[in-house]
Amino acid sequence: MSFEFQVEATSGPARRGRLITPHGEVETPVFMPVGTLASVKGVSQDVLEQLGVQILLGNTYHLYLRPGVEQVRKLGGLHRFMAWPRAILTDSGGFQVFSLSELRKVTEDGVTFRSHLDGSQHVFTPESAMEAQIGLGADIIMAFDECTEHPADPPRVRQSMELTLRWAERSKKYFEAHKHEVPWNHVGSAEFADKTQALFGIVQGGMDPALRKESAERTVEIGFPGYAIGGLSVGEPRQLTREIVGSTIEHLPADQPRYLMGVGTPEEIVEYSGLGIDMMDCVLPTRAARHGLLFTSEGKISIKQARYAGDQGPLDPNCSCRVCTRYSRAYLRHLYASNEVLAQVLNTVHNLSFYLDTMRAVRHSIALGDSPHSLSEVWSRLKP
Amino acid sequence: MSFEFQVEATSGPARRGRLITPHGEVETPVFMPVGTLASVKGVSQDVLEQLGVQILLGNTYHLYLRPGVEQVRKLGGLHRFMAWPRAILTDSGGFQVFSLSELRKVTEDGVTFRSHLDGSQHVFTPESAMEAQIGLGADIIMAFDECTEHPADPPRVRQSMELTLRWAERSKKYFEAHKHEVPWNHVGSAEFADKTQALFGIVQGGMDPALRKESAERTVEIGFPGYAIGGLSVGEPRQLTREIVGSTIEHLPADQPRYLMGVGTPEEIVEYSGLGIDMMDCVLPTRAARHGLLFTSEGKISIKQARYAGDQGPLDPNCSCRVCTRYSRAYLRHLYASNEVLAQVLNTVHNLSFYLDTMRAVRHSIALGDSPHSLSEVWSRLKP
């Protein structure tokens, strides 16, 4: 098997499990750090390994523009290119096309867009998005979908959902015909013989539970080894996100992984794990770090504040990461205030460590039969 | 003893030795990476330890402005502030005042200058520069000197040299009266009981061998545990630098460390070690790294070049650093071309590793009785 999902423990709707991919196992529920351009900004791959990262996310749209899919393919795929031997997931490029590019035009065939870098014109279709993701060679790749904007009126949401369903079929068809072209399948190593990527479907349907149900059922009918919930965290209130997640999960198979795209805060990743989500990704820990916003077991800290200039204490007294065990708040504040690059490096390492520790505690809770309800509850177990 | 220098082997004028400081031993000849603002830009202290860095340089001018000497002193000194337990050297601030600040005015008393950050006005005198360096608490500190500009006419060079000599006396006098105020002397640990910093003198004298001789002899007469050669690498031709270094060294005590400030290229650090220099520092490896200029055993590489986009080989096949053993030139080129922060991090780690390996090989050469003559000769021994 190239891909497998094993549920090892459940607690209410929450599950603890394991994804088995061609590039190693991933314990779930998992938070996947975002490595947009084949790099988690500022953090070396050996540090990511030491943090216990088992799977990274890469952005197809960005990698397609720089360094280009063909370049990565010729170099053996993303794993070899970025010297990351563990699992990788790529998104389909759809979300970035919708959020970053200019002059986009959606037709039945696909999306025409202009690069945010140089204005050059490109087209993504379900087929070309699959071709790109096969060339990049992540372990898990995503069907090409349309991320429905919010708010949108009911006919628009249905029309967009129907388009995503037709694109899902085309994505699967292209993938099945070309999946053996993945670059690591060519290296001749017995380890990868006949192993292929896993293509996940994406559920859309806006903020309408009935459409979400229909989208889920019809996506499951097409058949994928895992399902993502897309089109959320697009500006709607959090309570609505929660409701839509809950009502979508009901219609997804219990024995397959569920991936909630683009969330969230530390509180949210605990909460969604409790609802039965297995995989999440978000730029929040890495992006916030670059702005000096640090997550701790005692709440958020804006390290730029003058009150930390003389603070000899660790960033988070309950955190055992390489930043908290070595550096003081005063030093971190100095680095940030002086615009030192090490500020970004250390802040990112801490925030990722906090997210990964949170997920470790969540998995531990589920194994003990305790459904994780809140961040503070989860961290109260980690405190000395 | 707070400070000691032991010569362990010589080969011609070159010496292999050991500095013993309150914060550990330093094998010489040594290249000291520059950590301007209490950080070697982009590199975490644990990585510096793994690279084998035994001594770092901090810039008094920069630290005086940000975060301020009093702040560092209150936090226990630079070592504690930046969580660096090994040796540190600070410059006197004089060189940066001359090269960075605006509207500077030199009088017998000292230098009035405006901050390059906000234009605020400050004064450095020999006494205040000592007070600052005692507050920062490096293991080795430097007398306050005037870096003579180049070119300068003979009367100006003499006048500047005489000023530096009078400032050297004042620096020593203030230091002797206040040396027990160093912050780590206050922590009450037996390890630091009665240990003080070591104050080095600085030889000036422009490009005139006779004035260099006089400056050296009169500085030695004042009496310091180590001597620096300042006022070089200020725009003069390399051949002249070499001559002045050679003719200054003759007049420095053989049993005390000699520090050549602000050099150099990999070729130069080998060459000056061969002339009998024990300590060097330069922003070149770290600054060049930020511009994608990488030093290798096979010559300089500008990683931004398109020719490296598909190059799967390591940056330097003869280098065993964490960058060369993991990443390809293609990946490093991609990071640089995409303006990823990891480019700066990895490039800096490699360049520092290259400098430190070069110095390791130089020390090995001297121990074997081979005076190191050139970079290629030194690296030919390191190749597999």
Coordinates of N, CA, C and O in Angstrom, one line a residue, chain A residues 168-316:
Chain A
A168 N -13.2 17.6 -9.5 CA -12.7 16.4 -8.7 C -12.7 15.2 -9.5 O -11.7 14.4 -9.5
E169 N -13.7 15.0 -10.3 CA -13.7 13.8 -11.2 C -12.6 13.9 -12.2 O -11.9 12.9 -12.5
R170 N -12.4 15.1 -12.8 CA -11.3 15.2 -13.8 C -9.9 15.1 -13.1 O -9.0 14.5 -13.7
S171 N -9.8 15.6 -11.9 CA -8.6 15.5 -11.1 C -8.3 14.0 -10.9 O -7.1 13.5 -11.2
K172 N -9.3 13.2 -10.5 CA -9.0 11.8 -10.2 C -8.7 11.1 -11.5 O -7.8 10.2 -11.5
K173 N -9.4 11.4 -12.6 CA -9.2 10.7 -13.8 C -7.7 10.9 -14.3 O -7.0 10.0 -14.7
Y174 N -7.3 12.2 -14.3 CA -5.9 12.5 -14.7 C -4.9 11.8 -13.8 O -3.9 11.2 -14.2
F175 N -5.2 11.9 -12.5 CA -4.2 11.3 -11.5 C -4.1 9.8 -11.7 O -3.0 9.3 -11.7
E176 N -5.2 9.1 -11.9 CA -5.2 7.6 -12.1 C -4.3 7.3 -13.3 O -3.6 6.3 -13.3
A177 N -4.5 8.1 -14.3 CA -3.8 7.8 -15.6 C -2.3 8.1 -15.5 O -1.5 7.6 -16.3
H178 N -1.9 9.0 -14.6 CA -0.5 9.5 -14.6 C 0.2 9.3 -13.3 O 1.4 9.7 -13.1
K179 N -0.4 8.6 -12.3 CA 0.2 8.6 -11.0 C 1.6 7.9 -10.9 O 2.3 8.2 -10.0
H180 N 1.8 7.0 -11.9 CA 3.2 6.4 -11.9 C 4.3 7.3 -12.4 O 5.4 6.9 -12.4
E181 N 3.9 8.5 -12.8 CA 5.0 9.4 -13.2 C 5.6 10.2 -12.1 O 6.5 11.1 -12.3
V182 N 5.2 9.9 -10.9 CA 5.8 10.7 -9.7 C 7.3 10.5 -9.7 O 7.8 9.4 -10.0
P183 N 8.1 11.5 -9.5 CA 9.5 11.4 -9.7 C 10.2 10.4 -8.8 O 11.2 9.7 -9.3
W184 N 9.8 10.2 -7.6 CA 10.5 9.2 -6.7 C 10.2 7.8 -7.1 O 10.8 6.9 -6.7
N185 N 9.2 7.6 -8.0 CA 8.9 6.3 -8.5 C 10.0 5.9 -9.6 O 10.1 4.7 -9.9
H186 N 10.7 6.9 -10.0 CA 11.7 6.6 -11.1 C 13.1 6.4 -10.6 O 14.0 6.1 -11.3
V187 N 13.3 6.5 -9.3 CA 14.7 6.5 -8.8 C 15.2 5.1 -8.7 O 16.4 4.8 -8.5
G188 N 14.3 4.1 -8.9 CA 14.7 2.7 -9.0 C 15.0 2.1 -7.6 O 15.4 0.9 -7.5
S189 N 14.7 2.8 -6.5 CA 14.9 2.3 -5.2 C 13.7 1.3 -4.9 O 12.6 1.6 -5.1
A190 N 14.1 0.2 -4.3 CA 13.0 -0.8 -3.9 C 12.0 -0.2 -2.9 O 10.9 -0.5 -2.9
E191 N 12.6 0.8 -2.1 CA 11.7 1.5 -1.1 C 10.5 2.1 -1.8 O 9.4 2.1 -1.1
F192 N 10.6 2.6 -3.0 CA 9.5 3.3 -3.6 C 8.9 2.6 -4.7 O 8.0 3.1 -5.4
A193 N 9.3 1.3 -5.0 CA 8.8 0.6 -6.1 C 7.3 0.5 -6.1 O 6.6 0.1 -5.1
D194 N 6.7 1.0 -7.1 CA 5.2 1.0 -7.3 C 4.4 1.9 -6.3 O 3.2 1.9 -6.3
K195 N 5.2 2.6 -5.5 CA 4.4 3.5 -4.6 C 4.0 4.8 -5.3 O 4.7 5.3 -6.1
T196 N 2.8 5.2 -5.0 CA 2.3 6.4 -5.7 C 1.8 7.4 -4.6 O 1.8 7.1 -3.4
Q197 N 1.4 8.5 -5.1 CA 0.8 9.6 -4.2 C -0.6 9.2 -3.8 O -1.2 8.4 -4.4
A198 N -1.1 9.9 -2.8 CA -2.5 9.8 -2.5 C -3.2 11.1 -2.8 O -2.8 12.2 -2.4
L199 N -4.3 11.0 -3.6 CA -5.1 12.2 -4.0 C -6.3 12.3 -3.1 O -7.1 11.4 -3.0
F200 N -6.4 13.4 -2.4 CA -7.5 13.7 -1.5 C -8.6 14.6 -2.3 O -8.2 15.4 -3.1
G201 N -9.9 14.3 -2.0 CA -10.9 15.2 -2.5 C -11.2 16.3 -1.6 O -10.8 16.3 -0.4
I202 N -11.8 17.4 -2.1 CA -12.1 18.5 -1.2 C -13.6 18.8 -1.2 O -14.3 18.9 -2.3
V203 N -14.2 18.9 -0.1 CA -15.6 19.3 0.1 C -15.8 20.8 0.1 O -15.1 21.5 0.8
Q204 N -16.7 21.3 -0.7 CA -17.0 22.7 -0.7 C -18.5 22.8 -0.3 O -19.0 21.9 0.4
G205 N -19.2 23.9 -0.7 CA -20.6 24.0 -0.3 C -20.9 25.2 0.6 O -22.0 25.4 1.1
G206 N -19.9 26.2 0.7 CA -20.2 27.4 1.4 C -20.6 27.2 2.8 O -20.1 26.3 3.5
M207 N -21.5 28.0 3.3 CA -21.9 28.0 4.7 C -23.3 27.3 4.8 O -24.0 27.5 5.8
D208 N -23.7 26.5 3.8 CA -25.0 25.8 3.8 C -24.8 24.3 4.2 O -24.3 23.5 3.4
P209 N -25.3 23.9 5.4 CA -25.1 22.5 5.8 C -25.7 21.5 4.8 O -25.1 20.4 4.6
A210 N -26.8 21.8 4.1 CA -27.4 20.9 3.1 C -26.4 20.7 1.9 O -26.2 19.6 1.4
L211 N -25.8 21.8 1.5 CA -24.9 21.7 0.3 C -23.6 21.0 0.8 O -23.0 20.3 0.0
R212 N -23.2 21.3 2.0 CA -22.0 20.6 2.5 C -22.2 19.1 2.5 O -21.4 18.3 2.2
K213 N -23.4 18.7 3.0 CA -23.8 17.3 3.0 C -23.7 16.7 1.6 O -23.1 15.7 1.3
E214 N -24.4 17.4 0.7 CA -24.4 17.0 -0.7 C -23.0 16.9 -1.3 O -22.6 15.9 -2.0
S215 N -22.2 17.9 -1.0 CA -20.8 17.9 -1.6 C -20.0 16.8 -1.0 O -19.3 16.1 -1.7
A216 N -20.2 16.5 0.3 CA -19.5 15.4 1.0 C -19.9 14.1 0.3 O -19.0 13.3 -0.1
E217 N -21.2 13.9 0.2 CA -21.6 12.6 -0.3 C -21.2 12.3 -1.7 O -20.8 11.2 -2.1
R218 N -21.3 13.4 -2.5 CA -20.9 13.2 -3.9 C -19.4 13.1 -4.1 O -18.9 12.4 -5.0
T219 N -18.6 13.8 -3.2 CA -17.2 13.6 -3.3 C -16.8 12.2 -2.9 O -15.9 11.6 -3.5
V220 N -17.4 11.7 -1.8 CA -17.2 10.3 -1.4 C -17.5 9.3 -2.4 O -16.8 8.3 -2.6
E221 N -18.6 9.6 -3.2 CA -19.0 8.8 -4.2 C -17.9 8.6 -5.3 O -17.7 7.6 -5.9
I222 N -17.3 9.8 -5.6 CA -16.2 9.7 -6.6 C -15.1 8.8 -6.0 O -14.5 8.0 -6.8
G223 N -14.8 9.0 -4.7 CA -13.9 8.0 -4.1 C -12.5 8.5 -4.0 O -11.8 8.6 -5.0
F224 N -12.0 8.8 -2.8 CA -10.7 9.3 -2.5 C -10.2 8.6 -1.2 O -11.0 8.2 -0.4
P225 N -8.8 8.5 -1.0 CA -8.3 7.9 0.2 C -8.4 8.9 1.4 O -8.1 8.5 2.5
G226 N -8.8 10.1 1.2 CA -8.9 11.1 2.3 C -9.7 12.3 1.8 O -9.8 12.5 0.6
Y227 N -10.3 13.1 2.7 CA -11.2 14.2 2.3 C -10.8 15.4 3.1 O -10.6 15.4 4.3
A228 N -10.8 16.5 2.3 CA -10.5 17.8 3.0 C -11.8 18.6 3.0 O -12.7 18.4 2.2
I229 N -11.9 19.5 4.0 CA -13.0 20.4 4.1 C -12.4 21.8 3.7 O -11.5 22.3 4.4
G230 N -12.8 22.3 2.5 CA -12.2 23.5 2.0 C -13.2 24.7 2.2 O -14.4 24.4 2.7
G231 N -12.9 25.8 1.8 CA -13.8 27.0 1.8 C -14.2 27.5 3.1 O -15.2 28.2 3.2
L232 N -13.4 27.1 4.2 CA -13.7 27.7 5.5 C -12.6 28.6 5.9 O -11.6 28.7 5.2
S233 N -12.7 29.4 7.0 CA -11.8 30.4 7.4 C -11.6 31.4 6.3 O -10.5 31.8 6.0
V234 N -12.7 31.8 5.7 CA -12.6 32.8 4.6 C -13.3 34.1 5.0 O -13.8 34.8 4.2
G235 N -13.4 34.3 6.3 CA -14.0 35.5 6.8 C -15.3 35.3 7.6 O -15.8 36.3 8.2
E236 N -15.8 34.1 7.6 CA -17.0 33.8 8.4 C -16.7 33.8 9.9 O -15.6 33.6 10.3
P237 N -17.8 34.0 10.7 CA -17.6 34.0 12.2 C -17.2 32.5 12.6 O -17.6 31.5 12.0
R238 N -16.4 32.5 13.7 CA -15.8 31.2 14.1 C -16.9 30.2 14.5 O -16.8 29.0 14.2
Q239 N -18.0 30.6 15.1 CA -19.1 29.8 15.4 C -19.7 29.1 14.2 O -20.0 27.9 14.2
L240 N -19.7 29.8 13.1 CA -20.2 29.2 11.9 C -19.3 28.2 11.3 O -19.7 27.1 10.9
T241 N -18.0 28.5 11.4 CA -17.0 27.5 10.9 C -17.2 26.2 11.7 O -17.2 25.1 11.1
R242 N -17.3 26.3 13.0 CA -17.4 25.2 13.9 C -18.7 24.3 13.5 O -18.6 23.1 13.3
E243 N -19.8 25.0 13.2 CA -21.0 24.3 12.8 C -20.8 23.6 11.5 O -21.3 22.4 11.4
I244 N -20.2 24.3 10.5 CA -20.1 23.7 9.2 C -19.1 22.5 9.3 O -19.3 21.4 8.7
V245 N -18.0 22.6 10.1 CA -17.1 21.5 10.2 C -17.9 20.3 10.8 O -17.8 19.2 10.3
G246 N -18.6 20.6 11.9 CA -19.3 19.5 12.6 C -20.3 18.8 11.6 O -20.4 17.6 11.6
S247 N -21.1 19.6 10.9 CA -22.1 19.0 10.0 C -21.5 18.4 8.8 O -22.1 17.5 8.2
T248 N -20.3 18.8 8.4 CA -19.6 18.1 7.2 C -19.0 16.8 7.6 O -19.2 15.8 6.9
I249 N -18.4 16.8 8.8 CA -17.7 15.5 9.3 C -18.7 14.3 9.3 O -18.3 13.2 8.9
E250 N -19.9 14.6 9.7 CA -20.9 13.5 9.8 C -21.0 12.7 8.5 O -21.4 11.6 8.5
H251 N -20.8 13.4 7.4 CA -21.0 12.7 6.1 C -19.7 12.3 5.4 O -19.6 11.9 4.3
L252 N -18.6 12.2 6.2 CA -17.3 11.7 5.7 C -17.1 10.4 6.4 O -17.4 10.1 7.5
P253 N -16.4 9.4 5.6 CA -16.2 8.1 6.2 C -15.3 8.1 7.4 O -14.3 8.8 7.5
A254 N -15.7 7.3 8.4 CA -15.0 7.3 9.7 C -13.6 6.7 9.6 O -12.8 6.9 10.4
D255 N -13.4 5.8 8.6 CA -12.1 5.1 8.5 C -11.2 5.8 7.5 O -10.1 5.3 7.2
Q256 N -11.5 7.1 7.2 CA -10.5 7.8 6.3 C -10.2 9.1 6.9 O -10.9 9.7 7.7
P257 N -9.0 9.7 6.5 CA -8.5 10.9 7.2 C -9.3 12.1 6.7 O -9.8 12.2 5.6
R258 N -9.5 13.1 7.6 CA -10.3 14.3 7.4 C -9.3 15.5 7.6 O -8.8 15.6 8.7
Y259 N -9.2 16.3 6.6 CA -8.3 17.4 6.6 C -9.0 18.7 6.6 O -9.7 19.0 5.6
L260 N -8.9 19.5 7.6 CA -9.5 20.8 7.6 C -8.5 21.9 7.2 O -7.5 22.1 7.9
M261 N -8.7 22.5 6.0 CA -7.7 23.3 5.4 C -7.6 24.7 6.0 O -8.7 25.4 6.2
G262 N -6.4 25.2 6.3 CA -6.2 26.6 6.6 C -6.6 27.0 8.0 O -6.8 28.2 8.3
V263 N -6.7 26.1 9.0 CA -6.9 26.5 10.4 C -5.7 26.0 11.2 O -5.1 25.0 10.8
G264 N -5.4 26.6 12.3 CA -6.1 27.7 12.9 C -5.3 28.2 14.1 O -4.1 28.0 14.2
T265 N -6.0 28.8 15.1 CA -5.3 29.3 16.3 C -5.0 28.0 17.2 O -5.6 27.0 16.9
P266 N -4.2 28.2 18.2 CA -4.0 27.0 19.1 C -5.3 26.5 19.7 O -5.5 25.3 19.7
E267 N -6.1 27.4 20.0 CA -7.4 27.0 20.6 C -8.2 26.2 19.6 O -8.9 25.2 19.9
E268 N -8.2 26.7 18.3 CA -9.0 26.0 17.3 C -8.5 24.6 16.9 O -9.3 23.7 16.7
I269 N -7.2 24.5 16.9 CA -6.7 23.1 16.5 C -7.0 22.1 17.5 O -7.2 20.9 17.2
V270 N -7.1 22.5 18.8 CA -7.5 21.6 19.8 C -9.0 21.3 19.6 O -9.4 20.1 19.6
E271 N -9.8 22.3 19.4 CA -11.2 22.2 19.3 C -11.6 21.3 18.1 O -12.4 20.4 18.2
Y272 N -11.0 21.5 16.9 CA -11.3 20.8 15.7 C -10.8 19.3 15.9 O -11.5 18.4 15.3
S273 N -9.7 19.1 16.6 CA -9.3 17.7 16.8 C -10.4 17.0 17.6 O -10.7 15.9 17.4
G274 N -11.0 17.8 18.6 CA -12.1 17.2 19.4 C -13.3 16.8 18.6 O -14.1 15.9 18.9
L275 N -13.5 17.5 17.4 CA -14.6 17.3 16.6 C -14.4 16.1 15.6 O -15.3 15.7 14.9
G276 N -13.1 15.6 15.6 CA -12.9 14.5 14.7 C -12.0 14.8 13.4 O -12.0 14.0 12.5
I277 N -11.4 16.0 13.5 CA -10.5 16.4 12.4 C -9.1 15.7 12.6 O -8.7 15.6 13.7
D278 N -8.5 15.2 11.5 CA -7.2 14.5 11.6 C -6.0 15.3 11.2 O -4.9 15.0 11.6
M279 N -6.3 16.3 10.3 CA -5.1 17.0 9.7 C -5.5 18.5 9.6 O -6.7 18.8 9.2
M280 N -4.6 19.4 9.9 CA -4.8 20.8 9.8 C -3.5 21.5 9.3 O -2.4 20.9 9.5
D281 N -3.6 22.7 8.7 CA -2.4 23.4 8.3 C -2.8 24.9 8.4 O -4.0 25.3 8.3
C282 N -1.8 25.8 8.7 CA -2.1 27.2 8.8 C -0.8 27.9 8.8 O 0.2 27.5 9.3
V283 N -0.8 29.1 8.2 CA 0.4 30.0 8.2 C 0.5 30.7 9.6 O 1.5 31.4 9.8
L284 N -0.5 30.6 10.4 CA -0.6 31.5 11.6 C 0.7 31.4 12.5 O 1.3 32.4 12.8
P285 N 1.1 30.2 12.9 CA 2.3 30.1 13.8 C 3.6 30.7 13.2 O 4.3 31.4 13.9
T286 N 3.8 30.5 11.9 CA 5.0 31.0 11.2 C 4.8 32.5 10.9 O 5.7 33.3 11.1
R287 N 3.7 32.9 10.4 CA 3.5 34.3 10.1 C 3.4 35.2 11.3 O 4.1 36.3 11.4
A288 N 2.7 34.7 12.3 CA 2.7 35.5 13.6 C 4.1 35.7 14.2 O 4.4 36.8 14.7
A289 N 4.9 34.6 14.1 CA 6.3 34.7 14.6 C 7.0 35.8 14.0 O 7.8 36.6 14.6
R290 N 6.8 36.0 12.7 CA 7.5 37.1 12.0 C 7.1 38.4 12.4 O 7.8 39.4 12.2
H291 N 5.9 38.5 13.0 CA 5.4 39.8 13.5 C 5.6 39.9 15.0 O 5.0 40.8 15.7
G292 N 6.4 39.0 15.6 CA 6.7 39.0 17.0 C 5.5 38.6 17.9 O 5.5 38.9 19.1
L293 N 4.5 37.9 17.3 CA 3.4 37.4 18.1 C 3.7 35.9 18.5 O 3.8 35.1 17.6
L294 N 3.8 35.7 19.8 CA 4.2 34.4 20.2 C 3.1 33.7 21.1 O 2.5 34.3 21.9
F295 N 2.9 32.4 20.8 CA 1.9 31.7 21.5 C 2.5 31.0 22.7 O 3.6 30.4 22.6
T296 N 1.9 31.1 23.9 CA 2.5 30.4 25.0 C 1.3 29.8 25.8 O 0.2 30.0 25.6
S297 N 1.7 28.9 26.8 CA 0.7 28.2 27.6 C 0.0 29.2 28.5 O -1.0 28.8 29.1
E298 N 0.5 30.4 28.6 CA -0.1 31.4 29.4 C -0.8 32.5 28.6 O -1.1 33.6 29.1
G299 N -0.9 32.3 27.3 CA -1.5 33.3 26.4 C -0.6 33.8 25.4 O 0.6 33.5 25.4
K300 N -1.1 34.7 24.6 CA -0.3 35.3 23.5 C 0.6 36.4 24.1 O 0.2 37.2 25.0
I301 N 1.8 36.5 23.5 CA 2.8 37.6 23.9 C 3.2 38.3 22.6 O 3.6 37.7 21.6
S302 N 3.2 39.7 22.7 CA 3.7 40.5 21.7 C 5.1 40.9 22.1 O 5.2 41.8 22.9
I303 N 6.1 40.2 21.6 CA 7.5 40.4 22.2 C 8.1 41.7 21.9 O 9.1 42.1 22.5
K304 N 7.5 42.5 21.0 CA 8.0 43.8 20.7 C 7.8 44.8 21.9 O 8.4 45.9 21.9
Q305 N 6.9 44.5 22.8 CA 6.6 45.4 23.9 C 7.7 45.7 24.8 O 8.5 44.9 25.2
A306 N 7.8 47.0 25.2 CA 8.9 47.5 26.0 C 9.0 46.8 27.4 O 10.0 46.6 28.0
R307 N 7.8 46.3 27.8 CA 7.8 45.7 29.1 C 8.6 44.4 29.2 O 9.0 43.9 30.3
Y308 N 9.0 43.9 28.0 CA 9.9 42.7 28.1 C 11.4 43.0 28.0 O 12.2 42.1 28.1
A309 N 11.7 44.3 27.9 CA 13.1 44.6 27.6 C 14.0 44.2 28.8 O 15.2 43.9 28.5
G310 N 13.5 44.1 30.0 CA 14.4 43.7 31.1 C 13.9 42.4 31.7 O 14.3 42.0 32.8
D311 N 13.1 41.6 31.0 CA 12.5 40.4 31.5 C 13.4 39.2 31.3 O 13.6 38.7 30.2
Q312 N 14.0 38.7 32.4 CA 15.0 37.6 32.3 C 14.3 36.3 32.2 O 15.0 35.3 32.0
G313 N 13.0 36.2 32.3 CA 12.4 34.9 32.3 C 12.3 34.3 30.9 O 12.5 35.0 29.9
P314 N 12.0 33.0 30.8 CA 11.8 32.4 29.5 C 10.5 32.9 28.9 O 9.6 33.3 29.6
L315 N 10.4 32.8 27.6 CA 9.2 33.1 26.9 C 8.0 32.4 27.5 O 7.0 33.0 27.8
D316 N 8.1 31.1 27.6 CA 7.0 30.3 28.2 C 7.6 29.3 29.2 O 8.4 28.4 28.8

